[in-house]
XYZ file of C-alpha atoms in Angstrom:
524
model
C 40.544 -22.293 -25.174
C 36.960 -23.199 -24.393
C 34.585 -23.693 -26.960
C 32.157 -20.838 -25.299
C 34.949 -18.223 -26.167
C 35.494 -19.570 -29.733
C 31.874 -18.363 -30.732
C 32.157 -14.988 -29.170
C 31.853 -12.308 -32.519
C 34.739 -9.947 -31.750
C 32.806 -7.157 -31.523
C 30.383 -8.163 -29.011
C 28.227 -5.381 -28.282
C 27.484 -2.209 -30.491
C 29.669 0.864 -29.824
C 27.612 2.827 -27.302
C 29.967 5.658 -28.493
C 27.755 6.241 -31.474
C 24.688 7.394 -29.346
C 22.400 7.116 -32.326
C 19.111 7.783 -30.520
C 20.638 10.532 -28.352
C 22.091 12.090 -32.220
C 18.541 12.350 -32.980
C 16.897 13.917 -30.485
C 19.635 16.592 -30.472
C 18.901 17.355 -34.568
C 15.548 17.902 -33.468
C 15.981 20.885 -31.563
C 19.637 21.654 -33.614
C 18.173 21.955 -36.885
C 20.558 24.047 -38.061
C 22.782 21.832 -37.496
C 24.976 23.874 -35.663
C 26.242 21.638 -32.880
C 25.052 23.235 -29.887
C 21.590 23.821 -28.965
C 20.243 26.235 -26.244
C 19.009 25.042 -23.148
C 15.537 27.154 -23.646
C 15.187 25.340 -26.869
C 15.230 22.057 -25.074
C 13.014 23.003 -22.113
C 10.807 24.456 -24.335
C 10.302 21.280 -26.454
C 9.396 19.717 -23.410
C 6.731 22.700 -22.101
C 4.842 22.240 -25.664
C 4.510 18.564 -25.254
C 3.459 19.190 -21.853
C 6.347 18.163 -20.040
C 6.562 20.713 -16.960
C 9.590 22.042 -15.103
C 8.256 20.527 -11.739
C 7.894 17.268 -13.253
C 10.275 14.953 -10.613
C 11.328 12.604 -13.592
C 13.260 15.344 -15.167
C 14.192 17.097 -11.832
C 18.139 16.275 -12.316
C 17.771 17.830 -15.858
C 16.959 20.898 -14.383
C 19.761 20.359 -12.019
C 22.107 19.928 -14.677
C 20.975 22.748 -16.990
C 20.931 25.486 -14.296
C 22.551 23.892 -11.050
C 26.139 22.902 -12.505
C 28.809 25.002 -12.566
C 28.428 25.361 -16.340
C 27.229 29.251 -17.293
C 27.216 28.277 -20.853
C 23.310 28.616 -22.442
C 23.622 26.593 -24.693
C 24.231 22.512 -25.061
C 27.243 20.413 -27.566
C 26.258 17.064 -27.847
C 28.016 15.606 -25.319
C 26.623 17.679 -22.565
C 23.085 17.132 -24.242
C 23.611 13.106 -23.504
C 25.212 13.823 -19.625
C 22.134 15.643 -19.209
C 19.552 13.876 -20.284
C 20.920 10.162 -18.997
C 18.836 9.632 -15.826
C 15.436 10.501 -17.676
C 16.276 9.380 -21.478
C 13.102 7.269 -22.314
C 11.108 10.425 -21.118
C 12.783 12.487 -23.056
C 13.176 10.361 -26.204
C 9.109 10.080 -25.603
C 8.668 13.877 -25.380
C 10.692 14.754 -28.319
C 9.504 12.073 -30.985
C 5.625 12.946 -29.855
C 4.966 9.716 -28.603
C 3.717 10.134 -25.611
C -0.210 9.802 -25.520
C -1.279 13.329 -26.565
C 1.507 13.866 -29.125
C 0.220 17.301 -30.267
C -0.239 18.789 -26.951
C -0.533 22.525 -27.888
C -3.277 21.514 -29.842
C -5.158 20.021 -27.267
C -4.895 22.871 -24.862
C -5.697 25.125 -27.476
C -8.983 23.655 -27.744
C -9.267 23.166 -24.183
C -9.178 27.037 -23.836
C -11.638 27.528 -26.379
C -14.119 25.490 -23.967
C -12.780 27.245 -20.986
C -13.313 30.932 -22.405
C -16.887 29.352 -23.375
C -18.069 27.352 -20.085
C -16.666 30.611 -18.104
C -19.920 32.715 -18.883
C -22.032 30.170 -17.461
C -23.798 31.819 -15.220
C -26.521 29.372 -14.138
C -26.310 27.496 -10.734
C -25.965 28.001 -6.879
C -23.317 27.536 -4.439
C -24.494 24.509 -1.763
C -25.519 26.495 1.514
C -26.299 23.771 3.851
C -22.881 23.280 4.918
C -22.394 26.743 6.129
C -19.005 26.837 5.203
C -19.025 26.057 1.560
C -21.986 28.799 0.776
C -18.393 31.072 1.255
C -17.139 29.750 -1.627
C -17.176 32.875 -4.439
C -19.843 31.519 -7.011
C -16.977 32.935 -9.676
C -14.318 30.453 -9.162
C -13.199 28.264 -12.275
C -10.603 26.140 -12.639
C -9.527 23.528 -15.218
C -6.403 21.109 -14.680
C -5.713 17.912 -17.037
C -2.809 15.473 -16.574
C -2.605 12.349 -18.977
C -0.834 9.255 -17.661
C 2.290 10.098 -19.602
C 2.393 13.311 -17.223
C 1.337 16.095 -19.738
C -0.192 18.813 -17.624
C -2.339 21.874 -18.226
C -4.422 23.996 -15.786
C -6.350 27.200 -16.315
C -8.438 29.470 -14.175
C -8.105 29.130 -10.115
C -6.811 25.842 -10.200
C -4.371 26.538 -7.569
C -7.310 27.360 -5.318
C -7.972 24.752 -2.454
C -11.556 23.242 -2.596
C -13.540 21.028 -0.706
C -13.536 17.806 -1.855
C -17.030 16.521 -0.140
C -18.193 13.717 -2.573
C -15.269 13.298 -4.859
C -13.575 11.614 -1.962
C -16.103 8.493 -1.884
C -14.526 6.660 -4.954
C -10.899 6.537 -2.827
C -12.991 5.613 0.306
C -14.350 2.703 -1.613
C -10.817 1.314 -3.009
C -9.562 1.418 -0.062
C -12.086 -0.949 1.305
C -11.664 -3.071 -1.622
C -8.035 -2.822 -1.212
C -8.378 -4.123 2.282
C -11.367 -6.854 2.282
C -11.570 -7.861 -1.160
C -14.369 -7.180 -3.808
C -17.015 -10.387 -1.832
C -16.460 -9.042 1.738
C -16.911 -5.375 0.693
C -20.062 -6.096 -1.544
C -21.934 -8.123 0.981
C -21.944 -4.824 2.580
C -22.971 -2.327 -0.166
C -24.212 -2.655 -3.527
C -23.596 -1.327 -6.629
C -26.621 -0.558 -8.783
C -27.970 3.562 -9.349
C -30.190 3.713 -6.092
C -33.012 5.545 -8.455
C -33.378 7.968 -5.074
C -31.837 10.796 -3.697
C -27.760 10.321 -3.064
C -29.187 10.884 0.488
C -32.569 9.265 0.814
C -32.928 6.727 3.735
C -33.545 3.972 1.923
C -31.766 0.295 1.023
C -31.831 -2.485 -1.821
C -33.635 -5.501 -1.069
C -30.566 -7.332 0.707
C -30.565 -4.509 3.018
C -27.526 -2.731 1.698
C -26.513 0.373 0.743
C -27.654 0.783 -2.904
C -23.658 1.547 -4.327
C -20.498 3.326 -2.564
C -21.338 6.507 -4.305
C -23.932 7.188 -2.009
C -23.952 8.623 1.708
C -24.587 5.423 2.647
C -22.629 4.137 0.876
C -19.444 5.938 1.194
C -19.616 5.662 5.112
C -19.826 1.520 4.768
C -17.134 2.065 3.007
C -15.214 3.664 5.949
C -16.344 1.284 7.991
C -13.897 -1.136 6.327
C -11.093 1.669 6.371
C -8.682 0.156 9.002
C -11.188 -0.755 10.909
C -8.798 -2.041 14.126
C -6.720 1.275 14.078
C -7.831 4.217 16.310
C -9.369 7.578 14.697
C -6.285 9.460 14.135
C -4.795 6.655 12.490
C -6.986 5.562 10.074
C -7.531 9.366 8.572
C -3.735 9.902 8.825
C -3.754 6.788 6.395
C -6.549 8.169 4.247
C -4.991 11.343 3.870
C -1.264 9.714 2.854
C -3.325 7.722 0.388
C -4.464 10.996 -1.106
C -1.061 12.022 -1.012
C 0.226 9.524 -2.847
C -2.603 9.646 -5.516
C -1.813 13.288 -5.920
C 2.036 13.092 -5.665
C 4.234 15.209 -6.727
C 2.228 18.026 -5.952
C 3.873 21.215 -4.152
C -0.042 21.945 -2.623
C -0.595 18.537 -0.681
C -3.882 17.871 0.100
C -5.148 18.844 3.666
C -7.474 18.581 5.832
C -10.065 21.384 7.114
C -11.235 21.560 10.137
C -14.066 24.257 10.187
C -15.416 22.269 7.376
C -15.288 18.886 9.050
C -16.921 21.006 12.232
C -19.344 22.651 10.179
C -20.398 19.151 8.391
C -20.823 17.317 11.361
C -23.358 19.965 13.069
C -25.427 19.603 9.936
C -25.306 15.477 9.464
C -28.878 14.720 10.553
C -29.465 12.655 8.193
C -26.402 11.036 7.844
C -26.434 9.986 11.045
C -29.965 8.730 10.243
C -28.689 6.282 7.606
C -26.192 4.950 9.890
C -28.476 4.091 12.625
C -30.960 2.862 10.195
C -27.831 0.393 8.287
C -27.218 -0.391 11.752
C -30.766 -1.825 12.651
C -30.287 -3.671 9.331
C -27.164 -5.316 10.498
C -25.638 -4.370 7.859
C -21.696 -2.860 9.020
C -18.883 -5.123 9.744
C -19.116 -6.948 13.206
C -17.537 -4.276 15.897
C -17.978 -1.518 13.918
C -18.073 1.576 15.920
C -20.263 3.602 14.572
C -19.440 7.163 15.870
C -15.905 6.640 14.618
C -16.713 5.799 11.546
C -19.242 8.805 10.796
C -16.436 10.520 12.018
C -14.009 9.137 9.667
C -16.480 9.794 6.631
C -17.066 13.135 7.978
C -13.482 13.637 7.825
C -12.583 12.238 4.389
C -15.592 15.039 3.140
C -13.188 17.546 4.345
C -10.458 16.817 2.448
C -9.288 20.044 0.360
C -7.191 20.024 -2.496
C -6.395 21.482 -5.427
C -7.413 21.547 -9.035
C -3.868 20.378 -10.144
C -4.009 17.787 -7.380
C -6.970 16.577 -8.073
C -6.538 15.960 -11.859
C -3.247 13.953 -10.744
C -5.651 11.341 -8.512
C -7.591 11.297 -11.772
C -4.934 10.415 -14.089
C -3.368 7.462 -11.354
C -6.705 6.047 -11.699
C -7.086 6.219 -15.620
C -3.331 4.713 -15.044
C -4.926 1.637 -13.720
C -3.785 2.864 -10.453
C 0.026 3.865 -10.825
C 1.174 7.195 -10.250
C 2.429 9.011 -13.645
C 4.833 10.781 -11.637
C 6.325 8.294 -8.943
C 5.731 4.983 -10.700
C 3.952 3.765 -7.728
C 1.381 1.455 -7.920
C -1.688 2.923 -5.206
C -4.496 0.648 -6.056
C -4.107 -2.687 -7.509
C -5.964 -2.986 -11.328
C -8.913 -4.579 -10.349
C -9.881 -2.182 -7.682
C -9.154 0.499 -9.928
C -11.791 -1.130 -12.557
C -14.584 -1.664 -10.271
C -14.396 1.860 -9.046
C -14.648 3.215 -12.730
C -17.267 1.089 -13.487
C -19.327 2.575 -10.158
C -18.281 6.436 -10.963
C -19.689 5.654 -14.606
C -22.722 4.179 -13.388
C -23.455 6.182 -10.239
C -20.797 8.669 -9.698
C -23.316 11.926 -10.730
C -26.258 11.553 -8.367
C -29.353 11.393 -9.735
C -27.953 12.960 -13.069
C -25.619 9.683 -13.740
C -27.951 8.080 -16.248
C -28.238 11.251 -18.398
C -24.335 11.753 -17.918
C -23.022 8.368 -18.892
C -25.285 8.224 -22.042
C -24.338 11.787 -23.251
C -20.972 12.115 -22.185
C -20.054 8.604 -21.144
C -16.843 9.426 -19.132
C -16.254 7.877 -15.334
C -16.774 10.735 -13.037
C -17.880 12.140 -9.774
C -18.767 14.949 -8.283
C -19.235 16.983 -5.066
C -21.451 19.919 -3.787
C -17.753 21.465 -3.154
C -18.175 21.939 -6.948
C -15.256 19.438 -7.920
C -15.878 17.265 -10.855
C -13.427 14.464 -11.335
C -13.311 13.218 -14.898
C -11.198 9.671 -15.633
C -10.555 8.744 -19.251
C -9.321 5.533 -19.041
C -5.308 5.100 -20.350
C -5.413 8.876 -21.732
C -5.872 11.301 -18.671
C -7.530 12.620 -15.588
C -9.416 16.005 -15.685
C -10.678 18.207 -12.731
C -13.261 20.848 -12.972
C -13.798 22.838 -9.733
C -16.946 25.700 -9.725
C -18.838 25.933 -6.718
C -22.415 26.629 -8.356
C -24.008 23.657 -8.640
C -27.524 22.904 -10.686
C -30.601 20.997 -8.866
C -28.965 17.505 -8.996
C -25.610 18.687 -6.936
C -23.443 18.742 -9.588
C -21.138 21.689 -11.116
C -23.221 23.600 -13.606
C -19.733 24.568 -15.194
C -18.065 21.173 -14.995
C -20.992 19.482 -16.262
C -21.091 22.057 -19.546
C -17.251 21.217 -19.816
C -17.998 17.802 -20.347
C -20.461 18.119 -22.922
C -18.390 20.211 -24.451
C -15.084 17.800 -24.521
C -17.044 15.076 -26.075
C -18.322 17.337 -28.873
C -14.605 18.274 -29.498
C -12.951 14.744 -28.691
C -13.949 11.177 -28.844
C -13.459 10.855 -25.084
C -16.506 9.059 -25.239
C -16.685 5.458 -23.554
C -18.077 4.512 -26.454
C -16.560 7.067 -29.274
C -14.518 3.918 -30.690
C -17.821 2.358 -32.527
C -18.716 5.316 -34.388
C -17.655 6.493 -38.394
C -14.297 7.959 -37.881
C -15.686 10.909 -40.355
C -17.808 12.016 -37.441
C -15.817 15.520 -37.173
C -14.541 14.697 -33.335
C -10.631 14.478 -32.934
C -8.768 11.846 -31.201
C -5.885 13.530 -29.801
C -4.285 10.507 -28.967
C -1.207 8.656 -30.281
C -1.750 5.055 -28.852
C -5.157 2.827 -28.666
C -7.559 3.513 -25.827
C -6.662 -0.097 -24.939
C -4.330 -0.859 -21.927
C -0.723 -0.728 -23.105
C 2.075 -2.883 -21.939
C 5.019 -1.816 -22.623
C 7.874 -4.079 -24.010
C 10.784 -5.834 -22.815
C 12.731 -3.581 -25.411
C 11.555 -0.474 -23.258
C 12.676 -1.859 -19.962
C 16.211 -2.896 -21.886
C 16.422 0.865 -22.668
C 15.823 2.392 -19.477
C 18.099 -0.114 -18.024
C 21.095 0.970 -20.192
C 20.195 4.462 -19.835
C 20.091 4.469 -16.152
C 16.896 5.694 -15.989
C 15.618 4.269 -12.671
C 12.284 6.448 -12.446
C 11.066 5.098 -16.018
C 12.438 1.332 -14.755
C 10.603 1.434 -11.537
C 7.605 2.548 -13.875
C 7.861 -0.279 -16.750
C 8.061 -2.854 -13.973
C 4.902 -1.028 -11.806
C 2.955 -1.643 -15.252
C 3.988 -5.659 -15.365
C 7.049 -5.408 -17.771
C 8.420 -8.887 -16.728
C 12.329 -7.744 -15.688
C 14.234 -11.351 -16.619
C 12.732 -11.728 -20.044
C 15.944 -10.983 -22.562
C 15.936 -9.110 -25.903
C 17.269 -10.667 -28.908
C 20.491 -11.019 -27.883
C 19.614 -12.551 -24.645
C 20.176 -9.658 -22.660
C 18.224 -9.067 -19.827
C 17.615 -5.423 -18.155
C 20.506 -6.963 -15.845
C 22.741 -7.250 -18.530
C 22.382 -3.456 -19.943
C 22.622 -1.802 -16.584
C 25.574 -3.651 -15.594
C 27.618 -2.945 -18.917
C 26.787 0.724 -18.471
C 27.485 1.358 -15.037
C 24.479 2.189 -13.636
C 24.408 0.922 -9.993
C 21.290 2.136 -8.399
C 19.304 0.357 -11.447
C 21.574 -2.854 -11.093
C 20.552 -3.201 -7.126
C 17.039 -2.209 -7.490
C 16.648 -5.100 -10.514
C 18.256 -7.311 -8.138
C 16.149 -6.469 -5.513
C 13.003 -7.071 -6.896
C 14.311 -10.660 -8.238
C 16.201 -10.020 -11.267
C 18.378 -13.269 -12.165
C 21.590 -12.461 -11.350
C 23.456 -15.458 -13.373
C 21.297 -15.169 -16.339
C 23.580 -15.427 -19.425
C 22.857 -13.895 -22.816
C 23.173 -15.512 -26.367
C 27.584 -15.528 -26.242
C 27.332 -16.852 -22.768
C 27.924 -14.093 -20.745
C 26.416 -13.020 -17.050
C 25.848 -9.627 -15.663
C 29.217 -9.456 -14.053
C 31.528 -10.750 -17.209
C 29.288 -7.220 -18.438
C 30.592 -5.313 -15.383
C 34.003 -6.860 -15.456
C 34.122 -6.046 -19.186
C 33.199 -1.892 -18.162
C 35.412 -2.032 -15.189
C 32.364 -0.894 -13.450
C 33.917 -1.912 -9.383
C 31.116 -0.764 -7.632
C 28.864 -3.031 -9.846
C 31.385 -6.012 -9.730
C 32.090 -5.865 -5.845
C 27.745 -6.228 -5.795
C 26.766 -8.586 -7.991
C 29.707 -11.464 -6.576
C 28.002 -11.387 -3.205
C 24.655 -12.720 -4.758
């Protein structure tokens, strides 16, 4: 016998049988200890976290709750554990509280306190020299929120497309950074408040566009766009972007053409500050400059909605990963230069006032959308077409006072005496959070690709071990779980690693009789 198999305990893994975790969860919702729980009960512990039916991670819960040939309301244990397998973390998450709002009903309670408040706001006017958006009924208000654990909540019209004019300048501007790098971009624009106008014809002293918030900006920004594509191609790719930033919602954004029409009749001075950057020598070498007014003109007349919107705010207050998908859009680093430019000069000539009052990233657009990014908590979008004398929404900007009297959103909230009177909704530390190697182990056993795909997105490193050695490998092969198993291995997960008795992936596999898993992992 070798010596290897004369230190291997004889019980060599806990019993998975026992389920503690899973036991748990279901005595939360069976607290009457009863046995069986009904499938209402569960969804609706979900709803009042904030945990919504459409919500892709939990899509085969749904499908198992009301696709499967089971009529039964109601839940044993057992069929509690088949059902929640492929989205466990998310649902142990949801039903300890831990994700970042823990009390959501709470939060949205207060939410519609400011909502029922900021609604009689009558002050403002829709913008009128794009003839299209003076259509826009003055009365529409909408609210959506969605936190980078995926809580959602809308009110009002937020189902409504809007125009998103301005609000698409900060995605113009990482995808330029995405593509050149933060040098080559910034020897083209600046970023310091231009003290003008958002569009005055006028440049810093290196002849540059003052910041990528700005007209000017935001078209030397599409300059650098996919610059070598032709027209249709490079909006095709900025609209997928915004796809992907808003993902998964039903109402894609789209693009409208009697906006883009109307915007381009009325550019003037637009194309003023091209030809003016031009004469400066300021775009890229072979820049054409009628496509890229085009281009900009283009990304202005992007529409989306509320609920979209707030989902392209949360991926960036993710640090650039979808909370939905798990994929990463914008690397971190783009992602933190373009909140420290929509904190600095994302609100016109009202951005001074806004980030010493309210001190939250934002940006807004005469379409009336406000984008609001709270760094690792959530993204918020207010939409209300009238706008006050600086361009911005005279209801969105009233909402944000508002939160930060209520909540200590503030950027800098954290300094002051935590007897202020302001709550702090959140569970977790503004700071970044990395999640553990202990988290990634879990999801692996559970078979929870979507939350594995996510851990790993965030920088989990996949081939550290827990204490036993085991790697995220190890768990997924012992439980069967093939689609995790090839995706670790696919993205460079150490086949051959061995844990603290000695033992590989495959002796796990061969130990579960799990074929599909062995016949894999002895090809590698």
């Amino acid at each position: 016998m070798k010596k290897q198999e004369v230190l291997k305990p004889v019980i060599e893994h806990p019993v998975q049988e026992l389920k503690p975790t899973e036991r748990l969860l279901f005595k939360s919702i069976d607290i009457h200890n009863t046995g069986k729980i009904l499938k209402e009960d569960l969804i609706k512990s979900l709803n009042n976290v904030g945990i919504r039916k459409d919500d892709p991670r939990i899509a085969s819960l749904y499908d198992y709750l009301y696709k499967s040939e089971s009529k039964s309301d109601t839940l044993n244990f057992q069929d509690f554990c088949t059902a929640i397998h492929s989205c466990a973390v998310l649902i142990e998450k949801s039903l300890k509280k831990q994700l970042i709002i823990p009390e959501f009903n709470e939060f949205q309670a207060t939410i519609q306190i400011i909502y029922d408040e900021v609604k009689t706001n009558e002050e403002g006017k829709v913008a009128s020299y794009i003839p299209q958006l003076a259509k826009v009924s003055p009365h529409k208000f909408g609210i959506s929120i969605c936190t980078v654990d995926g809580q959602k909540f809308s009110i009002g019209d937020s189902k409504d497309y809007f125009s998103t004019q301005s609000t698409s300048k900060p995605i113009n501007y990482c995808l330029a950074l995405e593509a050149f790098g933060e040098d080559i971009v910034h020897n083209h624009v600046g970023r310091e408040p231009s003290g003008s106008s958002f569009n005055a014809i006028t440049l810093d002293s290196k002849n540059r566009p003052h910041n990528p918030m700005i007209n000017a900006g935001a078209i030397m920004s599409c300059s650098m766009i996919k610059p070598e594509a032709n027209p249709a191609e490079r909006f095709d790719y900025v609209l997928s972007i915004w796809d992907k930033l808003s993902a998964p919602t039903p109402l894609k954004p789209v693009f409208n053409n009697t906006v883009y029409l109307s915007e381009k009749r009325t550019a003037d001075r637009n194309f003023s500050l091209t030809y003016f950057m031009s004469e400066k020598k300021k775009f890229p070498t072979n820049t054409n400059l009628m496509e890229t007014l085009d281009l900009y003109f283009q990304c202005c007349s992007i529409e989306l909605t509320c609920e979209a919107m707030s989902v392209v705010a949360a991926t960036l207050a993710n640090g650039g990963i979808n909370p939905f998908t798990g994929e990463r859009i914008f690397n971190a680093n783009t992602v933190k230069h373009c909140l420290s430019l929509m904190y600095s000069c994302g609100m016109y000539d009202f951005s001074g006032e806004f980030a010493f009052t309210i001190g939250i990233p934002a940006k807004s657009g005469v379409g009336g959308g406000l984008m609001l990014v709270i760094p690792n908590v959530m993204g918020i979008c207010v939409w209300s077409p009238p706008l006050d004398q600086n361009g911005n929404s005279v209801k969105g900007v009233h909402f944000s006072r508002e939160l930060v009297k209520h909540f200590n959103f503030h950027n800098y909230d954290s300094l002051m005496d935590v007897h202020s009177g302001k709550k702090d909704p959140r569970s977790r530390k503004i700071e970044a959070k990395l999640d553990t190697i202990g988290a990634l182990c879990w999801a692996a056993s559970q078979g929870d690709l979507g939350e594995v795909q996510h851990l790993i997105a965030r920088g989990v490193n996949f081939n550290e071990a827990d204490y036993d050695g085991r790697t995220p490998l190890h768990l997924a092969s012992s439980e069967g779980h093939y689609l995790v198993v090839e995706t670790l291995v696919r993205l460079g997960a150490h086949p051959h690693a061995k844990d603290r008795w000695g033992n590989t992936p495959l002796d796990d596999a061969q130990r579960g009789d799990h074929e599909d898993i062995i016949a894999f992992l002895k090809t590698l």
